[in-house]
Coordinates of C-alpha atoms and ligand atoms in Angstrom, one line a residue:
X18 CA 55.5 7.0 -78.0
X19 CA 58.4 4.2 -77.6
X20 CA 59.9 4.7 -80.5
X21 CA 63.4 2.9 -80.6
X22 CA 62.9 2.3 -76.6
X23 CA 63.9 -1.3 -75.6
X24 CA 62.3 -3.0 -73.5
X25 CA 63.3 -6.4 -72.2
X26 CA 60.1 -8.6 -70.9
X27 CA 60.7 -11.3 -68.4
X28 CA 57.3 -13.3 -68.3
X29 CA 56.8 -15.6 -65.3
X30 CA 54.4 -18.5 -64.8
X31 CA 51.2 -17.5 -63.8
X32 CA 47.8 -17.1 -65.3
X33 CA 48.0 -13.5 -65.8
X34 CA 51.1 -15.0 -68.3
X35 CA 48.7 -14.5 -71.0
X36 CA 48.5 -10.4 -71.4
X37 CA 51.9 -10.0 -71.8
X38 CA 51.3 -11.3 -75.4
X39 CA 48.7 -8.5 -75.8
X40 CA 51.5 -6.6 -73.8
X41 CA 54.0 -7.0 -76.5
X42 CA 51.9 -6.0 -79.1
X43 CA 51.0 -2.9 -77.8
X44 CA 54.8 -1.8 -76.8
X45 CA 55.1 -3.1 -80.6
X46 CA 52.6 -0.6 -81.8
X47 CA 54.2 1.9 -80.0
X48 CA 57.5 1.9 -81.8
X49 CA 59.2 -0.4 -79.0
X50 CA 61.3 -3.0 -79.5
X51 CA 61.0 -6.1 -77.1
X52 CA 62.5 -9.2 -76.1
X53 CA 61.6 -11.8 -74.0
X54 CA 63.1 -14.1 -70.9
X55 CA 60.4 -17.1 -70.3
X56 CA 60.8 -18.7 -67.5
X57 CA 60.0 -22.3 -67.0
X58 CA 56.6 -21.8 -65.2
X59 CA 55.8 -19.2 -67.3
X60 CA 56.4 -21.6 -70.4
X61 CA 53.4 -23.7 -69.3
X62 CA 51.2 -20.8 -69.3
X63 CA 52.5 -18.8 -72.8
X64 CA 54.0 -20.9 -76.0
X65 CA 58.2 -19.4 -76.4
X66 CA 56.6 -19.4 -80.3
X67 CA 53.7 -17.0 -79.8
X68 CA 56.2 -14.8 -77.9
X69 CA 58.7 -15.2 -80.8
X70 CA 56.4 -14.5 -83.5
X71 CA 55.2 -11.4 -81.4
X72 CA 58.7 -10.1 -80.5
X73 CA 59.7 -11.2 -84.0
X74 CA 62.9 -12.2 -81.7
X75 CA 64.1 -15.8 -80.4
X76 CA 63.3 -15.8 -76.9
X77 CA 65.3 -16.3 -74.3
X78 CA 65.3 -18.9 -71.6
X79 CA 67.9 -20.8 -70.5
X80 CA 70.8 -19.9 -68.5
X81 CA 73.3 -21.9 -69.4
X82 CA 72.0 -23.3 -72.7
X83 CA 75.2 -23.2 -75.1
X84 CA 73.5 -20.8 -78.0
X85 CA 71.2 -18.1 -75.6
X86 CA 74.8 -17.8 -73.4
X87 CA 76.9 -18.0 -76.6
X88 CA 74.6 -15.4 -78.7
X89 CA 73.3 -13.7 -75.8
X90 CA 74.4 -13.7 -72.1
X91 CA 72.5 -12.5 -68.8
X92 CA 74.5 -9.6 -68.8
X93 CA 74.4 -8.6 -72.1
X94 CA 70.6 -8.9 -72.0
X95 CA 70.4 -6.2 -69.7
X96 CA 72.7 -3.9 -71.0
X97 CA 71.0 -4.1 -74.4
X98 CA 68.1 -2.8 -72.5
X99 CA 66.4 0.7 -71.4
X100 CA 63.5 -1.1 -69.0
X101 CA 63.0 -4.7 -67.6
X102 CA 59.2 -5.2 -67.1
X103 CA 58.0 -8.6 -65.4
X104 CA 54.7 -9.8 -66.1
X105 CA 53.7 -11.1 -64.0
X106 CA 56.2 -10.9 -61.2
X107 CA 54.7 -13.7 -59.1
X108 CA 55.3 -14.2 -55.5
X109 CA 58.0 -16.3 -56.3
X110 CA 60.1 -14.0 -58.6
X111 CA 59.3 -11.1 -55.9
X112 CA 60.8 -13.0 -53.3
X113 CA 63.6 -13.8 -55.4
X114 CA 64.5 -11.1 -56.8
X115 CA 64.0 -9.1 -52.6
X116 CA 67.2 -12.1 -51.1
X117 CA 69.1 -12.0 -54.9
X118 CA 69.1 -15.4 -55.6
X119 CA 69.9 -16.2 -59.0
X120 CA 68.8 -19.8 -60.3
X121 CA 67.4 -19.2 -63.7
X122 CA 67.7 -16.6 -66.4
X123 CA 65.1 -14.3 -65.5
X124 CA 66.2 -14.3 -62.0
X125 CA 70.1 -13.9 -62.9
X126 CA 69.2 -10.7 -64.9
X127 CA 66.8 -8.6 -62.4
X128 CA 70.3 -9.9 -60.0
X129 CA 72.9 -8.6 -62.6
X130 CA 71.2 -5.7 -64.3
X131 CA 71.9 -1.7 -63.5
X132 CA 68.8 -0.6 -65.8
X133 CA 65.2 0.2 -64.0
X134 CA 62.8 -2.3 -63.5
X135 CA 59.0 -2.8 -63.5
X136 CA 57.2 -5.3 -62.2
X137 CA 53.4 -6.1 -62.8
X138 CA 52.5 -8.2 -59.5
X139 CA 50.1 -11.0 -60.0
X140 CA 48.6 -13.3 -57.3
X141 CA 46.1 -14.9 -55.1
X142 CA 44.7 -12.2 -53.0
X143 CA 46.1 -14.2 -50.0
X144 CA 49.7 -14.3 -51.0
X145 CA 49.5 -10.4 -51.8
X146 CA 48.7 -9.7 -48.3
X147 CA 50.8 -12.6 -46.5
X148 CA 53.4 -10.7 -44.6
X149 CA 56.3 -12.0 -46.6
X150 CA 55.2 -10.5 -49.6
X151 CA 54.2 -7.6 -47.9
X152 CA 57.9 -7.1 -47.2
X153 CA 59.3 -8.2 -50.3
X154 CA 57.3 -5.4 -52.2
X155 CA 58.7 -2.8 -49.5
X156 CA 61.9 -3.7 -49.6
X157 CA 62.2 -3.6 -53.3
X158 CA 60.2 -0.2 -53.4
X159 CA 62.9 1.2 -51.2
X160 CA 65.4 -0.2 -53.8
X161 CA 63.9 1.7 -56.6
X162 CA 61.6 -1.0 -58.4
X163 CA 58.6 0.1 -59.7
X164 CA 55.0 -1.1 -59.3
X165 CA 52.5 -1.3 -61.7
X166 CA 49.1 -2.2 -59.8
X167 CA 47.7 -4.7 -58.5
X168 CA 44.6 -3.9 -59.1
X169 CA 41.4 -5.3 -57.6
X170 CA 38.8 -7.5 -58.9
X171 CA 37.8 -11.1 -59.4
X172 CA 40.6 -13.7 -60.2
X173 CA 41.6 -16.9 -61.4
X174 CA 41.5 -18.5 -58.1
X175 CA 37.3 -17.7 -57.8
X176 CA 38.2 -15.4 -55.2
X177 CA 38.0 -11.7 -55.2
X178 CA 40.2 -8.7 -53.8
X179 CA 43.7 -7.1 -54.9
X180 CA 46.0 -9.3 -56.5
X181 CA 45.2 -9.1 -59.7
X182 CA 47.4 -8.0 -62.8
X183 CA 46.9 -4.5 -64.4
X184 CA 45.6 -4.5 -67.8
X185 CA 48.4 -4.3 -70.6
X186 CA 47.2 -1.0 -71.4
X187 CA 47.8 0.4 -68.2
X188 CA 51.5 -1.4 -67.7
X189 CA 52.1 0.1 -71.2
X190 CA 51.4 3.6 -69.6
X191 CA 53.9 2.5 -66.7
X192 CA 56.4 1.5 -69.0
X193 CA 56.5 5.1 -70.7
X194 CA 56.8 6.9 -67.2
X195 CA 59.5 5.2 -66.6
X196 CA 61.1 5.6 -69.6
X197 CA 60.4 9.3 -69.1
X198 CA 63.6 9.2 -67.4
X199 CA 65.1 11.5 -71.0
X200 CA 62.4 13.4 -71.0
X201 CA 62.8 17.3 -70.5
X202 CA 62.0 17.2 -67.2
X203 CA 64.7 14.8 -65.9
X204 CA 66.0 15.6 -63.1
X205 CA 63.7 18.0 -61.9
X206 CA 61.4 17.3 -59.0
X207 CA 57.4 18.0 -59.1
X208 CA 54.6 17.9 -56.0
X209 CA 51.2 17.7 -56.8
X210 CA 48.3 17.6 -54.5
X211 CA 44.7 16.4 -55.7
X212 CA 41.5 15.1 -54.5
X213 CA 39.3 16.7 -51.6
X214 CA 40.4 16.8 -47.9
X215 CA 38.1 15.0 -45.3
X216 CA 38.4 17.0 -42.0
X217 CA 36.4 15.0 -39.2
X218 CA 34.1 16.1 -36.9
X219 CA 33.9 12.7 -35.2
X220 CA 35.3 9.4 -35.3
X221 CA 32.5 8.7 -38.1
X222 CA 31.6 11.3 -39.6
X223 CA 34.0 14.2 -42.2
X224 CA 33.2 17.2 -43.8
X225 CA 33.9 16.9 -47.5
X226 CA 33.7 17.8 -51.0
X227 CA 32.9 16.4 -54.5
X228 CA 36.5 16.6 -55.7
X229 CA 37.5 13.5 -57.8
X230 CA 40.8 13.6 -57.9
X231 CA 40.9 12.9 -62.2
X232 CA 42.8 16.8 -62.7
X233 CA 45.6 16.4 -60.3
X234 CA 46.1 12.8 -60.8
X235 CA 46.5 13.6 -64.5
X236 CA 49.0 16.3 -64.1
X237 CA 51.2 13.8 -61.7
X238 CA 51.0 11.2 -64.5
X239 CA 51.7 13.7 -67.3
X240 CA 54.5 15.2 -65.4
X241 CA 56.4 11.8 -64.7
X242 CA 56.0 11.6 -68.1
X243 CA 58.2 14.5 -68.9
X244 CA 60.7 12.6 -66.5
X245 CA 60.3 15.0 -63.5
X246 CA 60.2 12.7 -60.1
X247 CA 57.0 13.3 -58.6
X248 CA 55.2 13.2 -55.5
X249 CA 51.5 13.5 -55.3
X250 CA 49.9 14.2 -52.0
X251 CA 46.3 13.0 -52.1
X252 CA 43.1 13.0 -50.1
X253 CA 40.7 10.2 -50.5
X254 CA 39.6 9.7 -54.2
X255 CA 38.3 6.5 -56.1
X256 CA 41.4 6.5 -58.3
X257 CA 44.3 4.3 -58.2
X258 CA 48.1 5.3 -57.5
X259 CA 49.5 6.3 -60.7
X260 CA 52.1 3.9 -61.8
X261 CA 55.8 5.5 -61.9
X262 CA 55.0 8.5 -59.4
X263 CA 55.2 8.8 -55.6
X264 CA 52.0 8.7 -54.0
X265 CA 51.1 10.2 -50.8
X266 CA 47.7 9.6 -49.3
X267 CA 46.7 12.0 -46.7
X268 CA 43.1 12.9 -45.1
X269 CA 42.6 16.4 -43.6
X270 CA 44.0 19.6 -45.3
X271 CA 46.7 20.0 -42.5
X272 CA 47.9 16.2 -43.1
X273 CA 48.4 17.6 -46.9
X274 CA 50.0 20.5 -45.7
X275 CA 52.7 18.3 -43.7
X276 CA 53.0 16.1 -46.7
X277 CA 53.8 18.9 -48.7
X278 CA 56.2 20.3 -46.4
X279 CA 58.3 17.0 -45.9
X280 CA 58.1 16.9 -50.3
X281 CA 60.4 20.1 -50.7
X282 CA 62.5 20.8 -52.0
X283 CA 61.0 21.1 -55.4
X284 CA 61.5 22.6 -58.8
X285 CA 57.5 22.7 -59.6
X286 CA 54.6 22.6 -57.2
X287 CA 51.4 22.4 -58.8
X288 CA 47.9 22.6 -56.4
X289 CA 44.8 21.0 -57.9
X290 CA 43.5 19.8 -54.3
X291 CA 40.2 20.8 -53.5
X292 CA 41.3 21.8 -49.7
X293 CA 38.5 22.2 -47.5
X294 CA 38.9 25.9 -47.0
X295 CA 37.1 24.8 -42.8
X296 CA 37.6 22.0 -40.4
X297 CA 35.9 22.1 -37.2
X298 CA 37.1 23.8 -34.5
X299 CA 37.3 20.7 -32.3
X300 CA 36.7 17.0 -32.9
X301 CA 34.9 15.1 -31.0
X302 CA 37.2 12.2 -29.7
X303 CA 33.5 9.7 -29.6
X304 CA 31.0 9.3 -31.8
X305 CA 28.4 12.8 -31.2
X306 CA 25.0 10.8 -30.1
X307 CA 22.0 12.2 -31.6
X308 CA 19.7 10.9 -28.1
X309 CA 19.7 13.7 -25.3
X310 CA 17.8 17.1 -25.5
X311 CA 20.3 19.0 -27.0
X312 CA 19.2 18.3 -30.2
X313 CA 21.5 18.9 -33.1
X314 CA 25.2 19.9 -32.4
X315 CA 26.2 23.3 -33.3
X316 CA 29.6 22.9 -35.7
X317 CA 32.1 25.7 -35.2
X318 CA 34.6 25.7 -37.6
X319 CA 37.8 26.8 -38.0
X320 CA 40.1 28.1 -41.1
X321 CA 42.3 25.2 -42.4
X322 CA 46.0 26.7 -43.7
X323 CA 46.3 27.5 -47.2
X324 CA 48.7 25.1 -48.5
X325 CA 49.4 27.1 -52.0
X326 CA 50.0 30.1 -50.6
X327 CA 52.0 28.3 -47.9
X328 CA 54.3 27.2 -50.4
X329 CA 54.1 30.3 -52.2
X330 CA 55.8 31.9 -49.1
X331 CA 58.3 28.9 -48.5
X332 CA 61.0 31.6 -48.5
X333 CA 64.7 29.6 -49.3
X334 CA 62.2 26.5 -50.1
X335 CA 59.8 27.8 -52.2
X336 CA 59.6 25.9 -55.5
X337 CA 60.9 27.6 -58.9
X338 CA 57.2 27.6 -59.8
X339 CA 54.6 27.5 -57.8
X340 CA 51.0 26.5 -59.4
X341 CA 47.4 26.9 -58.4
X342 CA 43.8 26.2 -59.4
X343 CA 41.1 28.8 -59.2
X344 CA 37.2 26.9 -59.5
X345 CA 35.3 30.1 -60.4
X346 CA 31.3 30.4 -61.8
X347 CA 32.2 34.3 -62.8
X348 CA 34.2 36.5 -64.4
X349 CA 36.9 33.6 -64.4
X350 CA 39.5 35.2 -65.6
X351 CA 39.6 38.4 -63.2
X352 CA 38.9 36.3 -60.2
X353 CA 41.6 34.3 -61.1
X354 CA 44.1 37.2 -61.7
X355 CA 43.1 38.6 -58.1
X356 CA 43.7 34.8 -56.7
X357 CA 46.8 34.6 -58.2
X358 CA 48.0 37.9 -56.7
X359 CA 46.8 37.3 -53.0
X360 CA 48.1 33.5 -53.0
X361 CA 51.5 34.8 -54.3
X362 CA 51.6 32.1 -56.8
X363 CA 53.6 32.1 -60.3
X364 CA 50.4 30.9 -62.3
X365 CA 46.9 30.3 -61.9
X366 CA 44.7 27.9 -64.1
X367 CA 41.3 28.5 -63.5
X368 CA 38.3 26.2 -64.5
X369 CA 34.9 27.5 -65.0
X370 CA 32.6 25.6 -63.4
X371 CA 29.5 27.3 -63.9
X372 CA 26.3 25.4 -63.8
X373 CA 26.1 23.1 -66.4
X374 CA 30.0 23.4 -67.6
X375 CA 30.2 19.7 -66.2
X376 CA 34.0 19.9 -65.0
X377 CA 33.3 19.2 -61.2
X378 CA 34.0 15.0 -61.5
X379 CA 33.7 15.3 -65.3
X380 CA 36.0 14.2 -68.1
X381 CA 36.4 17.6 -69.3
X382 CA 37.4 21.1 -68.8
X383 CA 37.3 24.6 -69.5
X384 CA 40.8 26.7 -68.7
X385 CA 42.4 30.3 -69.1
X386 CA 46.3 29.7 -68.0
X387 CA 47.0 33.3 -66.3
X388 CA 50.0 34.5 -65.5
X389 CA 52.1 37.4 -64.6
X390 CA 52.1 37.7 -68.6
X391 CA 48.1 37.8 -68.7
X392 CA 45.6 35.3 -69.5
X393 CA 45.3 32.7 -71.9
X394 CA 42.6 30.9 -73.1
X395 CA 42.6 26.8 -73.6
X396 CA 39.6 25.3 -75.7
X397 CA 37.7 22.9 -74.0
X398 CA 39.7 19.8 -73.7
X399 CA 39.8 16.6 -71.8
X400 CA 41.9 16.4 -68.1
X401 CA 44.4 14.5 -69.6
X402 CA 44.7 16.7 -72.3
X403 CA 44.8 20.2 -69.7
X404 CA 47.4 17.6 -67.9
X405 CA 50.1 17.1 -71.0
X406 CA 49.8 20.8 -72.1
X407 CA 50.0 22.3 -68.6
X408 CA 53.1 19.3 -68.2
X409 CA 54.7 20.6 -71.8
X410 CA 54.3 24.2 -70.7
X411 CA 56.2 23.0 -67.1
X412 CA 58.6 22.1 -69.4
X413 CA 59.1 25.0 -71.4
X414 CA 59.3 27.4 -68.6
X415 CA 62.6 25.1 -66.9
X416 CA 64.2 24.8 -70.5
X417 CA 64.0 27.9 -72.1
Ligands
LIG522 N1 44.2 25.8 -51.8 C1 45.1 25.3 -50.9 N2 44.8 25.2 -49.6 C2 43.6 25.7 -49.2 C3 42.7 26.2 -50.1 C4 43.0 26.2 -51.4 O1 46.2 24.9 -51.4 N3 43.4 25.6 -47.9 C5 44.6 25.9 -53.2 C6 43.9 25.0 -54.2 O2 44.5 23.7 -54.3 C7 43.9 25.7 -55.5 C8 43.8 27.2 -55.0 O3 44.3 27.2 -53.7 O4 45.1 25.6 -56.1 C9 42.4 27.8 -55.1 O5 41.7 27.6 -54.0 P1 40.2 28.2 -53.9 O6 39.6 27.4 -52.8 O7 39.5 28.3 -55.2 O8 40.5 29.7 -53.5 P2 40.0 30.5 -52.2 O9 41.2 31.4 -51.9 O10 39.5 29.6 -51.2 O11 38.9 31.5 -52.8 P3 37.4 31.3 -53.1 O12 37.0 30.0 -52.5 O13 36.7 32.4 -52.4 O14 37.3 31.4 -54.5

């Protein structure tokens, strides 16, 4: 919920123009309240009256107009703001909003405000991935702007590949993340790992598991929500970066353990990675031919470390409360109790994922929270749902 958040919405000209109408009335839905700053380009693109009739708000666009200055100048704009969100933030805006120049409204207040900002990119795939915008977009990273996709797909231009804007749906969920920022977990920082590892055998060829990434994504997203800053370390999944949380993208379950490593301090650490328990012993630096008589290669494998338990035992740097997963197909609960023990952990939610429970890569899951307290059971619910009450219970145990 936005209830009584404000958002101020700076709409630029491009195509993708066009959703932040739908934008606005979603944020409106949501209890927000929104104004907008049209730019010139983005005026040819979205009418200022659609905008105003959405907003229920005059909108804002010129910089040194006598009545939007008189009534309303750059500066107040901003400060009667919680979030600036640009949709689109063309390549043009990005640029100048990476050197500061300041020749139109929009671009004066992303120069003069102190409030976070959020910016929805929007391009031809080309201009996405010329250098200069490559560099923009880390620059401004670095300076604390948030990103909200782009996300892949076919565009505008006839062409296909990243570049195009996220749906208003998902820029609504970026908006609340960063608005999380009063939520009960501000100030507190969270690492999350998710997805499989891949450990390689070859230059071609991985070990790997079926490990979709959906739980430990979810808990990253539904933690930021709380306001806690988060990092999620990830193998390989099909999912994108959550919007609002710092994402980590790692391969083999000793690159996850470094990532982890160079995360702490933190206040929470939960592990939902499926970390291949083996990588091989050695990897082959070329490609393993199958030709030759020695017919198929013998793998010997090696144990990968145990990254929950290495946090566990972080000594002066362990987190407050450390988290794992237990995937069990029997007697959940007391295999979980015993995991939870030997991985000197503070909590252990374990998923049963029996034949036929459908959690591996499904939608859904079956969990028993257990604890030094004893075990609880949750009904089945989806893994966003696991992700806010497990988030909510985060909460509880740093507030109360
Ligand atoms: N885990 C980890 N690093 C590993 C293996 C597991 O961080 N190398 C974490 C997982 O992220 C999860 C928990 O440990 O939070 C449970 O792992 P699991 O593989 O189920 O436990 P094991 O100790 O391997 O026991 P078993 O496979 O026999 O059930």
């Amino acid at each position: 919920m936005l209830r009584g958040k404000r958002v101020l919405l700076i709409v630029a000209g491009g195509i993708a123009a066009f959703k932040s109408l739908e934008l606005v009335r979603r944020l409106r839905g949501r209890g927000a309240m929104v104004r907008a700053v049209l730019t010139e380009a983005g005026a040819e693109f979205v009418t200022p009256l659609s905008l105003q009739a959405l907003t229920e708000d005059k909108v804002y666009r010129d910089l040194f107009s006598l009545t939007d200055e008189s009534e309303m100048g750059h500066i107040q704009l901003s400060r009667d703001a919680d979030l600036l969100v640009v949709v689109p933030a063309t390549a043009n805006l990005l640029a100048k909003m990476r050197a500061g120049i300041a020749d139109d409204l929009a671009s004066t207040v992303l120069l003069a405000t102190d409030k976070p900002v959020l910016v929805a990119p929007a391009m031809n795939v080309r201009m996405w991935q010329h250098p200069a915008t490559v560099e923009n977009i880390q620059v401004l990273r670095q300076r604390g702007v948030l990103l909200v996709g782009p996300t892949e797909g076919d565009m505008a231009c006839g062409e296909f590949g990243p570049g195009r804007m996220s749906e208003p749906e998902e820029i609504v969920a970026a908006i609340e993340q960063a608005l999380g920022a009063g939520g009960p977990l501000s100030g507190r920082r969270a690492l999350v790992t998710s997805g499989p590892t891949w450990e390689p055998i070859d230059p071609v060829r991985y070990i790997a598991n079926r490990s979709s990434g959906k739980q430990g994504h979810a808990i990253a997203v539904a933690l930021a929500r709380l306001g806690a800053s988060t990092t999620l370390v990830t193998g390989p999944t099909r999912l994108a970066d959550p919007a609002g949380v710092h994402t980590v993208h790692i391969e083999s379950a000793r690159e996850m353990l470094e990532a982890c490593s160079a995360a702490l301090p933190a206040d929470v650490a939960v592990c939902a990675a499926a970390v291949a328990d083996w990588r091989t012993a050695q990897q082959a630096g070329q490609k393993i031919k199958k030709g030759g008589n020695a017919g198929p290669p013998t793998l010997e494998l090696a144990e990968n470390p145990d990254i929950l338990a290495s946090l566990a035992a972080a000594g002066a740097k362990r987190p407050g409360l450390v988290i794992g997963f237990a995937a069990e197909t029997e007697t959940v609960v007391s295999h979980a109790t015993e995991k939870r023990r030997r991985k000197g952990c503070d909590w252990i939610v374990a998923n049963d994922v029996s034949p036929g429970s459908g959690t591996f890569g499904g939608d859904d899951n079956t969990v028993h929270l257990v604890s030094e307290a004893g075990s609880e059971d949750w009904p089945r619910m989806g893994k966003d749902a696991v992700a806010s009450r497990l988030a909510d219970r985060i909460a509880t145990f740093f507030t109360a």
